[in-house]
Short mmCIF file of C-alpha atoms and ligand atoms in Angstrom, two decimals:
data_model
loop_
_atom_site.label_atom_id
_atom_site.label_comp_id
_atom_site.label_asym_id
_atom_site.label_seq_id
_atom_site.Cartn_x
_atom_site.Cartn_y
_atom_site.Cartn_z
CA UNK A 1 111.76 88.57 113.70
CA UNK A 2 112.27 87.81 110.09
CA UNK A 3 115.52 90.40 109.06
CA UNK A 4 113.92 91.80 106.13
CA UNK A 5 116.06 94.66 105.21
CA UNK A 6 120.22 94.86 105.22
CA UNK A 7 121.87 98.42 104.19
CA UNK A 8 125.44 98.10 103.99
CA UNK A 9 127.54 101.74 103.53
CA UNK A 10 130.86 102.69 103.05
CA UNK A 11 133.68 104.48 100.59
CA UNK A 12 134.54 102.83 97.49
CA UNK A 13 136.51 99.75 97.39
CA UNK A 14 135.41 99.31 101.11
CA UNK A 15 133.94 95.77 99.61
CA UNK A 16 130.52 96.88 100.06
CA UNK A 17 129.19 95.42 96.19
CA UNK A 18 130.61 91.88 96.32
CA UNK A 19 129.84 91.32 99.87
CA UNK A 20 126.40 92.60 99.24
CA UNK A 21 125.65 90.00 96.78
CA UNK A 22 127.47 87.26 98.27
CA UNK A 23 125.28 88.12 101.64
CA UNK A 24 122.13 88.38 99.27
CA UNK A 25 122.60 85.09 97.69
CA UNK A 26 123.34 83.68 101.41
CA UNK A 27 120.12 85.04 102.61
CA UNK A 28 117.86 84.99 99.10
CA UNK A 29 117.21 88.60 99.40
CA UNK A 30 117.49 90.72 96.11
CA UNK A 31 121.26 92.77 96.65
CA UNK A 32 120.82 96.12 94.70
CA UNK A 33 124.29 97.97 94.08
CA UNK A 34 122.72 101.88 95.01
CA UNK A 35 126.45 103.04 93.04
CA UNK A 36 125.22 101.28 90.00
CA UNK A 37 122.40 103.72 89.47
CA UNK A 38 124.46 106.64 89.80
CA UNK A 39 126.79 105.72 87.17
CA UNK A 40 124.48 104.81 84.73
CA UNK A 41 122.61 107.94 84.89
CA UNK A 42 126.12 109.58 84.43
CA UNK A 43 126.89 107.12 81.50
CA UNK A 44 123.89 108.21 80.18
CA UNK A 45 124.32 111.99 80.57
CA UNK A 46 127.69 111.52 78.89
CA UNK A 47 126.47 109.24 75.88
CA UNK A 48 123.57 112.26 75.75
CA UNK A 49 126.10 115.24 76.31
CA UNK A 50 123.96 116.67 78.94
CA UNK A 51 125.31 119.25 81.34
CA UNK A 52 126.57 117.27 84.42
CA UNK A 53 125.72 120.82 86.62
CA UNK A 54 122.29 120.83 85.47
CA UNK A 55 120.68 118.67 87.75
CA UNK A 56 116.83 119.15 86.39
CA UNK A 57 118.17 118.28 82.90
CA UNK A 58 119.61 115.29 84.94
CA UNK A 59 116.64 114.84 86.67
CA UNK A 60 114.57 114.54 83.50
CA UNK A 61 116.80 112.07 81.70
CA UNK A 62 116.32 109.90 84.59
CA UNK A 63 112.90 109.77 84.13
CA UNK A 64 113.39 108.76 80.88
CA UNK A 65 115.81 106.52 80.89
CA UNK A 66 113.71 103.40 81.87
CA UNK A 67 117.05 101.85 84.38
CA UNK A 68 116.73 98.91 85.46
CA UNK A 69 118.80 96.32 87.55
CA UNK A 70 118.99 92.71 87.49
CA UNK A 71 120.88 90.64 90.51
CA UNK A 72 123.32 88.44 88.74
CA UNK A 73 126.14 86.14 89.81
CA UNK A 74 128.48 88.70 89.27
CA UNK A 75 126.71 91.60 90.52
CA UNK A 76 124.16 93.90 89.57
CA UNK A 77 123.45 93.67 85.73
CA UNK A 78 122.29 97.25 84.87
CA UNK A 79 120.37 97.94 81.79
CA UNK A 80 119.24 101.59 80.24
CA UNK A 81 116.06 101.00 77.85
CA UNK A 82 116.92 97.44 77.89
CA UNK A 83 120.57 98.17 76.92
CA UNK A 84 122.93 96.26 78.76
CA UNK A 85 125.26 98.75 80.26
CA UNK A 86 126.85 96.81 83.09
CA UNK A 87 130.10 97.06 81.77
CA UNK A 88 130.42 100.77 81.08
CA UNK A 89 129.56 101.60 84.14
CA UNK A 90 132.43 100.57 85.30
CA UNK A 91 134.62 103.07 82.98
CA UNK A 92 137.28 105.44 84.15
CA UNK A 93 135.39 108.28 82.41
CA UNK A 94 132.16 107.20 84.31
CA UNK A 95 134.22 106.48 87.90
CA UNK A 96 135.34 110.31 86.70
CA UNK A 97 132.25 112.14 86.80
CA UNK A 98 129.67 110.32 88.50
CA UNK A 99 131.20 112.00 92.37
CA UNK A 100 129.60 115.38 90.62
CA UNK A 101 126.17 113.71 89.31
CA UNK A 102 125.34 112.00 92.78
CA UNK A 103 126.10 115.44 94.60
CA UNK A 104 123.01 117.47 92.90
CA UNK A 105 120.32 117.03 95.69
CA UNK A 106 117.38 116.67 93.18
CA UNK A 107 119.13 113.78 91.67
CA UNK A 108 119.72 112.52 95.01
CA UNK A 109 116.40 112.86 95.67
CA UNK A 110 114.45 111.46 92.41
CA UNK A 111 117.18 108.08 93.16
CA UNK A 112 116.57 108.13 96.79
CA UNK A 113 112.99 107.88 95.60
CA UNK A 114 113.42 105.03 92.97
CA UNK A 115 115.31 103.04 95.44
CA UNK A 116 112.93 103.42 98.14
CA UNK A 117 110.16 102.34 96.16
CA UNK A 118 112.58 99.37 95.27
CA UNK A 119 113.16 98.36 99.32
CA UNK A 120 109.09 97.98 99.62
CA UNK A 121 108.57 95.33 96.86
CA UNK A 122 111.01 92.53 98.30
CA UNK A 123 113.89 91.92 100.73
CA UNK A 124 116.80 93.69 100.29
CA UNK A 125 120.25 93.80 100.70
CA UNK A 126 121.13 97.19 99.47
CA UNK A 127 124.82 98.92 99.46
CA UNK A 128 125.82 102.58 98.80
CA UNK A 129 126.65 105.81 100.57
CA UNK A 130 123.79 107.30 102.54
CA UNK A 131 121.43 103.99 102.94
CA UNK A 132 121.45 103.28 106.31
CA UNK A 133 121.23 107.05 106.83
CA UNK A 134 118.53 108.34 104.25
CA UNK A 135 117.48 105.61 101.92
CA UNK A 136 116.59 102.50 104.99
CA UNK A 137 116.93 104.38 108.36
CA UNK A 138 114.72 101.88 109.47
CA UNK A 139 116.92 98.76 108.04
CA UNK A 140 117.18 95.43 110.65
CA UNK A 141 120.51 95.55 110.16
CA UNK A 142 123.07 98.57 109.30
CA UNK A 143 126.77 97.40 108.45
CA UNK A 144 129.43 99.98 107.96
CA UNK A 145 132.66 98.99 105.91
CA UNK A 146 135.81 100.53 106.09
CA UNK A 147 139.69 99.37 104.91
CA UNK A 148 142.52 101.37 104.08
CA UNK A 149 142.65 103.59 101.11
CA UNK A 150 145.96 101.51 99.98
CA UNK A 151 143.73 98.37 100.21
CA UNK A 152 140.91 99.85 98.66
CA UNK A 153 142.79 101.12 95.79
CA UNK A 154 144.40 97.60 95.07
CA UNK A 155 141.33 95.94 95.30
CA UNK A 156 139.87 98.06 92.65
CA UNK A 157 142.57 97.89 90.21
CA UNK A 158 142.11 93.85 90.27
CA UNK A 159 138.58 94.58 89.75
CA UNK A 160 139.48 97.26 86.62
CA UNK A 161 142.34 95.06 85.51
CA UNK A 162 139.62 92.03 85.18
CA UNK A 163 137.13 94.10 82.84
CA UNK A 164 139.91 95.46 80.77
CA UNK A 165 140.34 99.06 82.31
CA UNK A 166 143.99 98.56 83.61
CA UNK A 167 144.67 102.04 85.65
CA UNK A 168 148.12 102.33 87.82
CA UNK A 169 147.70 102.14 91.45
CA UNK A 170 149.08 105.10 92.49
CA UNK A 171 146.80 106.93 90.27
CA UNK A 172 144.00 104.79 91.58
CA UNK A 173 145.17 105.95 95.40
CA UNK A 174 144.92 109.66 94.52
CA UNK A 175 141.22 109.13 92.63
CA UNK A 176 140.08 107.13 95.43
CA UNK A 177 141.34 110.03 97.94
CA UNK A 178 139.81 112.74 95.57
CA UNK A 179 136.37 110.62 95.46
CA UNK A 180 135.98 109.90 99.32
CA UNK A 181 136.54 113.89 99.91
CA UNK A 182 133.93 115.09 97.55
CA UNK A 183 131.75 111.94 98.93
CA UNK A 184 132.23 112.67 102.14
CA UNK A 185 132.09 116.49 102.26
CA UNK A 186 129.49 117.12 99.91
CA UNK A 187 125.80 118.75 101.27
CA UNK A 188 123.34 116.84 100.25
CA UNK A 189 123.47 113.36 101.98
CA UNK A 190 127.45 112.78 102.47
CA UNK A 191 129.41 109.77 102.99
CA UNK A 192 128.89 109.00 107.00
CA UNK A 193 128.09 106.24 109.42
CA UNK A 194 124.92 105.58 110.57
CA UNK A 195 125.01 105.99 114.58
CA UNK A 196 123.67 102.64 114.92
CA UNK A 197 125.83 100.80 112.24
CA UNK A 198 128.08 98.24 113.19
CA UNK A 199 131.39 99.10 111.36
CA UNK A 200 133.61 96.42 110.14
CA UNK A 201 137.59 97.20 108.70
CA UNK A 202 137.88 94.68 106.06
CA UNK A 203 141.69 96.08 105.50
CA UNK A 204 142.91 92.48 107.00
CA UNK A 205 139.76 90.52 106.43
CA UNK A 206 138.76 88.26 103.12
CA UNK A 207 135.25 88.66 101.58
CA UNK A 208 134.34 85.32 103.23
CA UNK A 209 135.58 86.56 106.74
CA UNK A 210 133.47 90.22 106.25
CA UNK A 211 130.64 87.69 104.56
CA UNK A 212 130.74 85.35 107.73
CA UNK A 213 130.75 88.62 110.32
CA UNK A 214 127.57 89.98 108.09
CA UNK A 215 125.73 86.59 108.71
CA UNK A 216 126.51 86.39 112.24
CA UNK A 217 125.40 89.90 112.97
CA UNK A 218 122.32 88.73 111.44
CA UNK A 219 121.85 85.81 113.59
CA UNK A 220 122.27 87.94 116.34
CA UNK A 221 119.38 89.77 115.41
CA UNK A 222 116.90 87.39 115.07
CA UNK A 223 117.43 86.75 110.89
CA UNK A 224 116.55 83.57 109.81
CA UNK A 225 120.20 82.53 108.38
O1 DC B 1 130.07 102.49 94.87
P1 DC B 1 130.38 103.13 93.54
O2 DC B 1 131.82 103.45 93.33
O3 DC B 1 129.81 102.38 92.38
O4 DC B 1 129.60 104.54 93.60
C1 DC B 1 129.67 105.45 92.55
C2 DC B 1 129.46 106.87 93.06
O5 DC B 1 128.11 107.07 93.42
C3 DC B 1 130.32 107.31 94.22
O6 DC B 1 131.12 108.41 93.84
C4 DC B 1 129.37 107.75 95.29
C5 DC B 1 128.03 107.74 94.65
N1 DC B 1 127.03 107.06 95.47
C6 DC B 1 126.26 107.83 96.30
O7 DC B 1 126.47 109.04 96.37
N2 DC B 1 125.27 107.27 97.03
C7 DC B 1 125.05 105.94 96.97
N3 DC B 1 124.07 105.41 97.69
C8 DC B 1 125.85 105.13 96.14
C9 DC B 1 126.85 105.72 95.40
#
């Protein structure tokens, strides 16, 4: 068997984005960073001052937005209308809001869809909340990633410090708590483990060391790696 399709879940800062791509580039599948679309529909409701409650007028601007993403050595490169946007996803006001705009099942659903239709056209190593459970429930391979929400929260304010958001950590430990409740408890599709995902706690482990597990579990199941 040829492993075809990889979904890789977990709360943010778990690692889930860089080892995505790293395991993507490993493999030459196409890694696509399921978080990435949230935010830029959010960035995009912002920029447009549309109602972040209203999930049809959501809905609708993501029909219109024309979002695309591009693998890139860094990560997803995300671009609205051709705009590149991959930095302002990133932004605190973005991180802020975007827990609200992914909880609205209809926009759940119309991404679901987009990302679906993504995971037919090519191999895919795709990382998010809910894609082992609702996007790829049929995925080869299902990888679960947990740390520590102290390790989490450091690791993301390296990653804001590097693209010029600098954010304290404690402050970043109290969002991070904030974001995997609403994640996790919210109706439509919440933050869980697939039954038959293999979890890994990266809280001690380096990327290379989660990377290397990834690879292996992939061997074991008959991937060509
Ligand atoms: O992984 P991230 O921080 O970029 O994700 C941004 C938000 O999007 C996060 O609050 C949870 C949500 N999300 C989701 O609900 N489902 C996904 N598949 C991916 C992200």
């Amino acid at each position: 068997m040829i492993l075809l399709r990889i979904a890789i879940d977990g709360p943010a800062g778990a690692g889930k984005s860089t080892v995505a791509r790293i395991v993507a580039q490993k493999l030459g599948y196409t890694h696509i960073d399921t978080g990435a679309m949230y935010r830029a529909l959010t960035l995009e409701a912002l920029e447009r001052s549309i109602d972040l409650e209203n999930q049809d007028a959501l809905v609708a601007a993501l029909e219109d937005m024309d979002l695309t993403l591009q693998p890139g050595s860094a990560g997803n490169q995300v671009f609205i209308q051709g705009r590149d946007v991959t930095a302002q996803i990133r932004s605190p006001e973005v991180s802020e809001h975007v827990s609200l705009v992914s909880s609205h099942p209809k926009v759940r659903a119309a991404v679901v869809e987009m990302q679906q239709q993504m995971a037919k056209a090519d191999n895919v190593v795709m990382d998010g909340r809910d894609i082992g459970t609702v996007v790829m429930p049929d995925a080869d391979l299902k990888i679960y990633l947990d740390a520590s929400v102290e390790v989490r929260a450091m690791r993301r304010s390296m990653e804001l410090a590097k693209k010029g958001f600098p954010v304290s950590l404690e402050e970043l430990v109290a969002k991070i708590r904030q974001r995997d409740e609403f994640d996790s408890t919210r109706e439509a599709s919440p933050l869980r483990q697939a039954e038959d995902a293999v979890v890994i706690d990266t809280t001690n482990l380096s990327v290379s060391e989660v990377v290397d597990l990834i690879l292996a579990y992939c061997r074991g199941r008959g991937g060509h790696v």
